[in-house]
Coordinates of N, CA and C in Angstrom, one line a residue:
Chain P
X1 N 12.4 2.6 33.9 CA 11.7 2.6 32.6 C 10.2 2.3 32.7
X2 N 9.6 2.4 31.6 CA 8.1 2.0 31.6 C 7.9 0.6 31.9
X3 N 6.9 0.3 32.7 CA 6.5 -1.0 33.0 C 5.0 -1.2 32.7
X4 N 4.7 -2.4 32.2 CA 3.3 -2.8 31.9 C 3.1 -4.1 32.7
X5 N 2.2 -4.0 33.7 CA 1.9 -5.2 34.5 C 0.5 -5.8 34.2
X6 N 0.5 -7.0 34.2 CA -0.7 -7.8 33.8 C -1.1 -8.8 34.9
X7 N -2.4 -8.9 35.2 CA -2.9 -9.9 36.1 C -4.2 -10.4 35.7
X8 N -4.5 -11.7 36.0 CA -3.7 -12.6 36.7 C -2.6 -13.2 35.7
X9 N -1.7 -14.0 36.2 CA -0.7 -14.6 35.4 C -1.3 -15.8 34.7
X10 N -2.3 -16.4 35.4 CA -2.8 -17.7 34.8 C -4.3 -17.8 35.3
X11 N -5.1 -18.3 34.5 CA -6.5 -18.6 34.9 C -7.0 -19.8 34.2
X12 N -7.7 -20.6 35.0 CA -8.3 -21.8 34.4 C -9.8 -21.8 34.7
X13 N -10.6 -21.8 33.6 CA -12.1 -21.6 33.8 C -12.8 -22.8 33.2
X14 N -14.0 -22.9 33.6 CA -14.9 -23.9 33.0 C -15.5 -23.3 31.8
X15 N -15.6 -24.0 30.7 CA -16.2 -23.6 29.5 C -17.6 -22.9 29.8
X16 N -17.8 -21.7 29.3 CA -19.1 -21.0 29.5 C -18.9 -20.0 30.6
X17 N -17.8 -20.0 31.4 CA -17.6 -19.0 32.4 C -17.0 -17.8 31.7
X18 N -17.1 -16.7 32.4 CA -16.5 -15.4 31.9 C -15.0 -15.4 32.4
X19 N -14.2 -14.5 31.7 CA -12.8 -14.3 32.0 C -12.4 -12.9 31.9
X20 N -11.6 -12.4 32.7 CA -11.1 -11.1 32.6 C -9.6 -11.0 32.9
X21 N -8.8 -10.2 32.1 CA -7.4 -9.9 32.4 C -7.2 -8.4 32.5
X22 N -6.4 -8.0 33.4 CA -6.2 -6.6 33.6 C -4.8 -6.2 33.3
X23 N -4.6 -5.0 32.8 CA -3.3 -4.4 32.5 C -3.2 -3.1 33.1
X24 N -2.0 -2.8 33.7 CA -1.7 -1.5 34.3 C -0.3 -1.1 33.9
X25 N -0.3 0.2 33.5 CA 1.0 0.8 33.0 C 1.5 1.8 34.1
X26 N 2.8 1.9 34.2 CA 3.4 2.8 35.2 C 3.3 4.3 34.6
X27 N 3.0 4.4 33.4 CA 2.9 5.8 32.8 C 1.6 5.9 31.9
X28 N 1.3 7.1 31.6 CA 0.1 7.2 30.8 C 0.5 6.8 29.3
X29 N -0.5 6.1 28.7 CA -0.2 5.6 27.4 C -1.0 6.4 26.3
X30 N -0.4 6.5 25.2 CA -1.1 7.1 24.0 C -2.1 6.1 23.5
X31 N -1.8 4.8 23.6 CA -2.7 3.8 23.1 C -2.3 2.5 23.8
X32 N -3.2 1.5 23.7 CA -2.9 0.2 24.2 C -3.3 -0.8 23.3
X33 N -2.5 -1.9 23.1 CA -2.8 -2.9 22.1 C -3.0 -4.2 22.9
X34 N -3.8 -5.2 22.3 CA -4.0 -6.5 22.8 C -3.6 -7.5 21.8
X35 N -2.9 -8.5 22.2 CA -2.6 -9.7 21.3 C -2.9 -11.0 22.0
X36 N -3.2 -12.0 21.1 CA -3.5 -13.3 21.5 C -2.4 -14.3 21.0
X37 N -2.0 -15.2 21.8 CA -1.0 -16.2 21.3 C -1.6 -17.5 21.6
X38 N -1.9 -18.3 20.6 CA -2.3 -19.7 20.8 C -1.2 -20.5 21.3
X39 N -1.4 -21.7 21.9 CA -0.3 -22.5 22.3 C 0.5 -23.0 21.2
X40 N 1.9 -22.7 21.3 CA 2.8 -23.1 20.2 C 2.8 -22.1 19.1
X41 N 2.0 -21.1 19.1 CA 2.0 -20.1 18.0 C 2.7 -18.8 18.4
X42 N 2.4 -17.8 17.5 CA 3.0 -16.5 17.7 C 1.9 -15.5 18.1
X43 N 2.3 -14.4 18.7 CA 1.3 -13.4 19.0 C 0.6 -12.8 17.8
X44 N -0.7 -12.6 17.9 CA -1.5 -12.1 16.9 C -2.3 -10.8 17.4
X45 N -2.2 -9.7 16.7 CA -2.8 -8.5 17.1 C -4.3 -8.7 17.1
X46 N -5.0 -8.2 18.2 CA -6.4 -8.3 18.4 C -7.0 -6.9 18.1
X47 N -6.5 -5.9 18.9 CA -7.2 -4.6 18.9 C -6.2 -3.5 19.4
X48 N -6.5 -2.3 19.1 CA -5.9 -1.1 19.6 C -6.9 -0.1 20.2
X49 N -6.7 0.3 21.4 CA -7.5 1.4 22.0 C -6.7 2.7 22.1
X50 N -7.4 3.8 21.8 CA -6.7 5.1 21.8 C -7.2 6.1 22.7
X51 N -8.6 6.1 22.8 CA -9.2 7.2 23.5 C -9.5 6.9 25.0
X52 N -9.4 7.8 25.8 CA -9.7 7.7 27.3 C -11.1 7.2 27.4
X53 N -11.3 6.1 28.2 CA -12.6 5.5 28.5 C -13.1 4.7 27.3
X54 N -12.4 4.4 26.3 CA -12.8 3.7 25.1 C -13.2 2.3 25.5
X55 N -14.3 1.8 24.8 CA -14.8 0.4 24.9 C -15.0 -0.1 23.5
X56 N -14.4 -1.2 23.3 CA -14.6 -1.8 22.0 C -14.9 -3.3 22.1
X57 N -15.8 -3.9 21.2 CA -16.2 -5.2 21.3 C -15.8 -6.0 20.0
X58 N -15.5 -7.2 20.2 CA -15.3 -8.1 19.1 C -16.0 -9.4 19.5
X59 N -17.2 -9.6 19.1 CA -18.0 -10.8 19.4 C -18.1 -10.9 20.9
X60 N -17.5 -11.9 21.5 CA -17.6 -12.1 22.9 C -16.5 -11.4 23.7
X61 N -15.6 -10.7 23.0 CA -14.5 -10.0 23.7 C -14.9 -8.5 23.8
X62 N -14.6 -8.0 25.1 CA -14.8 -6.6 25.3 C -13.6 -6.0 25.9
X63 N -13.1 -4.9 25.2 CA -11.9 -4.3 25.6 C -12.2 -2.9 26.1
X64 N -11.5 -2.5 27.2 CA -11.7 -1.2 27.8 C -10.4 -0.5 28.1
X65 N -10.4 0.8 27.8 CA -9.2 1.6 28.1 C -9.6 2.6 29.2
X66 N -8.8 2.7 30.3 CA -9.2 3.5 31.4 C -9.2 5.0 31.2
X67 N -10.0 5.7 32.0 CA -10.1 7.0 31.9 C -8.8 7.8 31.9
X68 N -7.9 7.4 32.8 CA -6.6 8.0 32.9 C -5.6 7.4 31.9
X69 N -6.0 6.5 31.1 CA -5.2 5.9 30.0 C -3.9 5.3 30.6
X70 N -4.1 4.6 31.8 CA -3.0 3.9 32.4 C -3.4 2.5 32.7
X71 N -4.6 2.1 32.4 CA -5.1 0.7 32.6 C -6.0 0.3 31.6
X72 N -6.1 -1.0 31.4 CA -7.0 -1.6 30.4 C -7.5 -2.9 30.9
X73 N -8.5 -3.5 30.2 CA -9.0 -4.8 30.5 C -9.5 -5.5 29.3
X74 N -9.5 -6.8 29.3 CA -10.1 -7.6 28.3 C -11.0 -8.6 29.0
X75 N -12.2 -8.6 28.6 CA -13.2 -9.5 29.2 C -13.8 -10.4 28.1
X76 N -13.8 -11.7 28.4 CA -14.4 -12.7 27.5 C -15.6 -13.2 28.1
X77 N -16.8 -13.1 27.4 CA -18.0 -13.7 27.9 C -18.2 -15.1 27.4
X78 N -18.6 -15.9 28.3 CA -18.9 -17.3 28.0 C -17.8 -18.0 27.2
X79 N -16.7 -18.2 27.9 CA -15.5 -18.7 27.2 C -15.8 -20.0 26.5
X80 N -15.0 -20.2 25.4 CA -15.0 -21.4 24.6 C -13.6 -22.0 24.5
X81 N -13.5 -23.3 24.1 CA -12.2 -23.9 24.1 C -11.3 -23.2 23.0
X82 N -11.9 -22.5 22.1 CA -11.1 -21.8 21.2 C -10.4 -20.5 21.7
X83 N -10.9 -20.1 22.9 CA -10.3 -18.9 23.6 C -8.9 -19.2 24.3
X84 N -8.6 -20.5 24.3 CA -7.4 -20.9 25.0 C -6.2 -20.2 24.4
X85 N -5.3 -19.7 25.3 CA -4.0 -19.1 24.8 C -3.5 -18.1 25.8
X86 N -2.6 -17.3 25.4 CA -2.0 -16.2 26.3 C -2.4 -14.9 25.7
X87 N -2.9 -14.1 26.5 CA -3.4 -12.7 26.1 C -2.4 -11.7 26.7
X88 N -1.9 -10.9 25.8 CA -0.9 -9.8 26.2 C -1.5 -8.4 25.9
X89 N -1.2 -7.6 26.8 CA -1.4 -6.2 26.5 C 0.0 -5.5 26.2
X90 N 0.0 -4.4 25.5 CA 1.2 -3.8 25.2 C 1.0 -2.3 25.0
X91 N 2.0 -1.5 25.4 CA 1.9 0.0 25.2 C 3.1 0.5 24.6
X92 N 3.1 1.7 24.0 CA 4.2 2.3 23.3 C 5.3 2.6 24.4
X93 N 6.5 2.4 24.0 CA 7.7 2.7 24.9 C 7.9 4.2 24.9
X94 N 9.0 4.6 25.6 CA 9.3 6.0 25.8 C 9.3 6.9 24.6
X95 N 9.9 6.3 23.5 CA 10.0 7.1 22.3 C 9.1 6.7 21.2
X96 N 8.1 5.8 21.5 CA 7.1 5.5 20.5 C 7.5 4.4 19.5
X97 N 8.7 4.2 19.3 CA 9.1 3.1 18.3 C 9.1 1.7 18.9
X98 N 9.0 1.6 20.2 CA 9.0 0.3 20.8 C 7.7 0.0 21.4
X99 N 7.4 -1.2 21.5 CA 6.1 -1.7 22.2 C 6.6 -2.5 23.4
X100 N 6.1 -2.1 24.6 CA 6.4 -2.8 25.8 C 5.2 -3.7 26.2
X101 N 5.5 -5.0 26.4 CA 4.5 -6.0 26.6 C 4.3 -6.3 28.1
X102 N 3.1 -6.6 28.5 CA 2.9 -7.2 29.8 C 3.3 -8.6 29.8
X103 N 3.4 -9.2 31.0 CA 3.8 -10.6 31.0 C 2.8 -11.6 30.5
X104 N 1.6 -11.2 30.3 CA 0.6 -12.1 29.7 C -0.2 -12.8 30.7
X105 N -1.5 -13.1 30.3 CA -2.3 -14.0 31.1 C -2.6 -15.3 30.3
X106 N -2.3 -16.4 30.9 CA -2.5 -17.7 30.3 C -3.9 -18.1 30.6
X107 N -4.7 -18.4 29.6 CA -6.1 -18.8 29.8 C -6.3 -20.3 29.4
X108 N -6.7 -21.1 30.3 CA -7.1 -22.5 30.0 C -8.6 -22.7 30.2
X109 N -9.2 -23.4 29.3 CA -10.7 -23.7 29.4 C -11.0 -25.1 29.5
X110 N -11.7 -25.5 30.5 CA -12.1 -26.9 30.8 C -13.4 -27.1 30.1
X111 N -13.5 -28.2 29.3 CA -14.8 -28.5 28.6 C -15.5 -29.5 29.3
Chain U
X1 N 0.3 -13.3 7.3 CA 1.5 -13.3 8.2 C 2.5 -12.2 7.8
X2 N 2.1 -11.2 7.0 CA 2.9 -10.1 6.6 C 4.2 -10.5 6.0
X3 N 4.4 -11.7 5.5 CA 5.6 -12.1 4.8 C 6.8 -12.1 5.6
X4 N 6.7 -12.7 6.8 CA 7.9 -12.7 7.8 C 8.3 -14.2 7.9
X5 N 9.6 -14.4 7.7 CA 10.1 -15.8 7.8 C 11.3 -15.7 8.8
X6 N 11.2 -16.6 9.8 CA 12.3 -16.7 10.7 C 13.0 -18.0 10.5
X7 N 14.4 -17.9 10.6 CA 15.2 -19.2 10.4 C 16.4 -19.1 11.4
X8 N 16.8 -20.3 11.9 CA 16.1 -21.6 11.8 C 14.8 -21.5 12.7
X9 N 13.9 -22.5 12.7 CA 12.8 -22.6 13.5 C 13.2 -23.2 14.9
X10 N 14.2 -24.1 14.8 CA 14.7 -24.7 16.1 C 16.2 -24.8 16.0
X11 N 16.9 -24.5 17.1 CA 18.3 -24.7 17.1 C 18.7 -25.1 18.6
X12 N 19.6 -26.1 18.6 CA 20.2 -26.5 19.8 C 21.7 -26.2 19.7
X13 N 22.3 -25.6 20.7 CA 23.7 -25.2 20.6 C 24.4 -25.4 21.9
X14 N 25.7 -25.2 22.0 CA 26.4 -25.4 23.2 C 26.9 -24.0 23.7
X15 N 27.0 -24.0 25.0 CA 27.5 -22.7 25.6 C 28.7 -22.3 25.1
X16 N 28.9 -21.0 24.8 CA 30.1 -20.4 24.2 C 30.2 -20.4 22.7
X17 N 29.2 -20.9 22.0 CA 29.3 -20.9 20.6 C 28.5 -19.7 20.1
X18 N 28.8 -19.2 18.9 CA 28.1 -18.1 18.3 C 26.9 -18.6 17.6
X19 N 25.8 -17.8 17.7 CA 24.6 -18.2 17.0 C 23.9 -17.0 16.3
X20 N 23.5 -17.2 15.1 CA 22.8 -16.1 14.4 C 21.4 -16.5 14.0
X21 N 20.4 -15.7 14.3 CA 19.1 -16.0 13.9 C 18.7 -14.9 12.8
X22 N 17.9 -15.4 11.9 CA 17.6 -14.5 10.8 C 16.1 -14.2 10.7
X23 N 15.8 -13.0 10.4 CA 14.4 -12.6 10.1 C 14.3 -12.0 8.8
X24 N 13.5 -12.5 7.9 CA 13.4 -12.0 6.6 C 12.0 -11.6 6.3
X25 N 11.8 -10.4 5.7 CA 10.4 -9.9 5.3 C 10.4 -9.6 3.9
X26 N 9.2 -9.7 3.3 CA 9.1 -9.5 1.9 C 8.4 -8.2 1.5
X27 N 7.9 -7.4 2.5 CA 7.1 -6.3 2.2 C 7.7 -4.9 2.4
X28 N 9.0 -4.9 2.6 CA 9.7 -3.6 2.6 C 9.4 -2.7 3.8
X29 N 9.1 -3.3 4.9 CA 8.7 -2.5 6.1 C 9.9 -1.9 6.7
X30 N 9.8 -0.7 7.3 CA 10.9 0.0 7.9 C 11.3 -0.5 9.2
X31 N 10.3 -0.8 10.0 CA 10.6 -1.2 11.4 C 10.7 -2.7 11.6
X32 N 11.7 -3.2 12.3 CA 11.8 -4.6 12.6 C 12.3 -4.7 14.0
X33 N 11.8 -5.8 14.7 CA 12.1 -6.0 16.1 C 12.5 -7.4 16.4
X34 N 13.3 -7.6 17.5 CA 13.6 -8.9 18.0 C 13.1 -8.9 19.5
X35 N 12.2 -9.9 19.8 CA 11.8 -10.1 21.2 C 12.2 -11.5 21.6
X36 N 12.3 -11.6 22.9 CA 12.4 -13.0 23.4 C 11.3 -13.2 24.4
X37 N 10.8 -14.5 24.4 CA 9.7 -14.8 25.3 C 10.1 -15.9 26.2
X38 N 9.9 -15.6 27.5 CA 10.2 -16.5 28.6 C 9.0 -16.6 29.6
X39 N 8.8 -17.7 30.2 CA 7.6 -17.9 31.1 C 7.7 -16.9 32.2
X40 N 6.6 -16.2 32.4 CA 6.5 -15.2 33.5 C 7.0 -13.8 33.2
X41 N 7.7 -13.8 31.9 CA 8.2 -12.5 31.6 C 7.6 -11.9 30.3
X42 N 6.7 -12.6 29.7 CA 6.1 -12.1 28.5 C 7.1 -11.9 27.3
X43 N 6.9 -10.9 26.6 CA 7.8 -10.6 25.4 C 8.6 -9.4 25.8
X44 N 9.9 -9.6 25.7 CA 10.9 -8.5 26.1 C 11.7 -8.2 24.8
X45 N 11.8 -6.9 24.6 CA 12.5 -6.4 23.4 C 14.0 -6.5 23.6
X46 N 14.6 -7.0 22.6 CA 16.1 -7.1 22.6 C 16.7 -6.0 21.8
X47 N 16.4 -5.9 20.6 CA 16.9 -4.8 19.7 C 15.8 -4.5 18.7
X48 N 15.9 -3.3 18.1 CA 15.0 -3.1 17.1 C 15.7 -2.2 16.0
X49 N 15.1 -2.1 14.8 CA 15.7 -1.4 13.7 C 14.7 -0.5 13.1
X50 N 15.0 0.7 12.7 CA 14.1 1.7 12.1 C 14.6 2.0 10.7
X51 N 15.5 1.2 10.2 CA 16.0 1.4 8.8 C 17.3 0.7 8.6
X52 N 17.7 0.7 7.4 CA 19.0 0.0 7.0 C 20.1 0.6 7.9
X53 N 20.8 -0.2 8.5 CA 21.9 0.2 9.4 C 21.5 1.1 10.6
X54 N 20.3 1.2 10.8 CA 19.7 2.0 12.0 C 19.1 1.0 13.0
X55 N 19.8 0.9 14.1 CA 19.3 0.0 15.1 C 19.4 0.6 16.5
X56 N 18.7 0.1 17.5 CA 18.7 0.5 18.8 C 18.4 -0.5 19.8
X57 N 18.9 -0.3 21.0 CA 18.8 -1.4 22.0 C 17.4 -1.4 22.6
X58 N 17.0 -2.6 23.1 CA 15.7 -2.8 23.8 C 16.1 -3.0 25.3
X59 N 15.2 -3.6 26.1 CA 15.4 -3.7 27.5 C 16.3 -4.8 27.9
X60 N 16.5 -5.8 27.0 CA 17.4 -6.9 27.4 C 18.5 -7.2 26.3
X61 N 19.2 -6.1 26.0 CA 20.1 -6.2 24.9 C 21.5 -6.8 25.2
X62 N 21.8 -6.9 26.5 CA 23.1 -7.5 26.8 C 23.3 -8.9 26.3
X63 N 24.5 -9.1 25.6 CA 24.8 -10.4 25.1 C 24.3 -10.6 23.6
X64 N 23.6 -9.6 23.1 CA 23.1 -9.7 21.8 C 23.6 -8.6 20.9
X65 N 23.7 -8.8 19.6 CA 24.0 -7.8 18.7 C 23.1 -8.0 17.5
X66 N 22.9 -7.0 16.7 CA 22.0 -7.1 15.5 C 22.7 -6.4 14.3
X67 N 22.2 -6.7 13.1 CA 22.6 -6.1 11.9 C 21.5 -6.1 10.9
X68 N 21.5 -4.9 10.2 CA 20.5 -4.8 9.2 C 21.2 -4.1 8.0
X69 N 21.7 -4.9 7.1 CA 22.4 -4.3 5.9 C 21.4 -4.2 4.7
X70 N 20.3 -4.9 4.8 CA 19.3 -4.8 3.7 C 17.9 -4.6 4.4
X71 N 17.0 -4.0 3.7 CA 15.7 -3.7 4.3 C 15.0 -5.0 4.7
X72 N 15.2 -6.0 4.0 CA 14.4 -7.3 4.2 C 15.0 -8.2 5.2
X73 N 16.2 -8.0 5.7 CA 16.8 -8.9 6.6 C 17.3 -8.2 7.9
X74 N 16.9 -8.8 9.1 CA 17.4 -8.4 10.3 C 17.9 -9.6 11.1
X75 N 19.2 -9.5 11.4 CA 19.9 -10.6 12.0 C 20.2 -10.3 13.5
X76 N 20.0 -11.4 14.3 CA 20.2 -11.3 15.7 C 21.4 -12.3 16.0
X77 N 22.4 -11.8 16.6 CA 23.6 -12.7 16.9 C 23.9 -12.7 18.4
X78 N 24.0 -14.0 18.8 CA 24.6 -14.2 20.2 C 26.0 -14.5 20.0
X79 N 26.9 -13.6 20.4 CA 28.3 -13.8 20.1 C 28.9 -15.1 20.9
X80 N 28.4 -15.3 22.1 CA 28.9 -16.5 22.8 C 27.7 -16.9 23.7
X81 N 27.0 -17.9 23.2 CA 25.7 -18.3 23.8 C 25.8 -18.7 25.2
X82 N 24.9 -18.4 26.1 CA 24.8 -18.8 27.5 C 23.5 -19.5 27.7
X83 N 23.4 -20.3 28.7 CA 22.2 -21.0 29.0 C 21.0 -20.1 29.3
X84 N 21.3 -18.9 29.8 CA 20.3 -18.0 30.1 C 19.6 -17.4 28.8
X85 N 20.2 -17.7 27.7 CA 19.7 -17.2 26.4 C 18.8 -18.3 25.8
X86 N 18.6 -19.4 26.5 CA 17.6 -20.4 26.0 C 16.3 -19.7 26.1
X87 N 15.6 -19.6 25.0 CA 14.3 -18.9 24.9 C 13.7 -19.1 23.6
X88 N 12.5 -18.6 23.4 CA 11.9 -18.5 22.1 C 12.0 -17.0 21.6
X89 N 12.6 -16.9 20.4 CA 12.8 -15.6 19.8 C 11.8 -15.3 18.7
X90 N 11.2 -14.2 18.8 CA 10.3 -13.7 17.8 C 10.8 -12.4 17.2
X91 N 10.6 -12.4 15.8 CA 10.9 -11.3 15.1 C 9.5 -10.6 14.8
X92 N 9.5 -9.4 14.6 CA 8.2 -8.6 14.4 C 8.5 -7.5 13.5
X93 N 7.5 -7.1 12.7 CA 7.6 -5.9 11.8 C 6.5 -5.0 12.2
X94 N 6.7 -3.7 11.9 CA 5.6 -2.7 12.1 C 5.5 -2.0 10.7
X95 N 4.3 -1.9 10.3 CA 4.0 -1.2 9.0 C 4.1 0.3 9.4
X96 N 4.6 1.1 8.4 CA 4.7 2.5 8.6 C 3.4 3.2 8.8
X97 N 2.3 2.7 8.3 CA 1.0 3.3 8.5 C 0.3 3.0 9.7
X98 N 0.8 2.1 10.5 CA 0.2 1.8 11.8 C 1.1 1.5 13.0
X99 N 0.6 1.1 14.1 CA 1.5 0.8 15.2 C 1.4 -0.7 15.6
X100 N 0.6 -1.5 15.1 CA 0.5 -2.9 15.5 C 1.7 -3.6 14.9
X101 N 2.1 -4.7 15.6 CA 3.1 -5.6 15.2 C 2.6 -6.8 14.5
X102 N 3.4 -7.3 13.6 CA 3.1 -8.6 13.0 C 4.3 -9.5 13.3
X103 N 4.1 -10.6 13.9 CA 5.1 -11.5 14.4 C 5.4 -12.6 13.4
X104 N 6.7 -13.1 13.4 CA 7.1 -14.3 12.7 C 6.7 -15.5 13.6
X105 N 7.0 -16.7 13.1 CA 6.6 -17.9 13.7 C 7.5 -18.3 14.9
X106 N 8.6 -17.6 15.1 CA 9.5 -17.8 16.2 C 10.6 -18.8 16.0
X107 N 11.7 -18.7 16.7 CA 12.8 -19.6 16.8 C 13.0 -20.1 18.2
X108 N 12.9 -21.5 18.4 CA 13.1 -22.1 19.7 C 14.7 -22.3 19.7
X109 N 15.3 -21.6 20.7 CA 16.8 -21.8 20.8 C 17.0 -22.4 22.2
X110 N 17.8 -23.5 22.2 CA 18.3 -24.2 23.4 C 19.7 -24.1 23.5
X111 N 20.3 -23.6 24.6 CA 21.7 -23.5 24.8 C 22.1 -24.5 25.9
X112 N 22.9 -25.5 25.6 CA 23.1 -26.5 26.6 C 24.5 -26.3 27.2

């Protein structure tokens, strides 16, 4: 079945440093979504990318969708303590009704 | 929060007992999902529903059953709980007009 792999599993950065998490799918995706989960909270939708090579920005967050639509990345510039949490990528399953999640990247920020 | 309520929020039970988790939504969405979250595995789909009495299996459905007799309620049942089912369970809904999911606050289940 379809697999969505995410790396790294865990990253601990100093406040102000940049952070990047990478997502790779075993199949071509029609779109990819990113979610953030704060410690003790539930996943919250951040963004959806649809087009090959698409780049979207949300303040200090930059999201990219690969040209082949099989990989994606989330880059955070100058991390802040409010960025702490787990970041998940997710892609549509085989029949579109399901969403398959990566294992997530846990981000910790030292102030 | 898209009007999603999960109950209970926390439950401790013993191996072999039946457990039912409830997901209630107030906005009449067609699609509802049950995921479990475990360290190192992210969110894995257990079952989902695409309408009243219409359900399908996800990637980790063994040991779980679901029912949806009303649009607003999606129940997840562990017929005979095992320690491997200790997890955080999230319900999610998807609006018909989009593809993103809205998650409930989760249920922490511990099976001793």
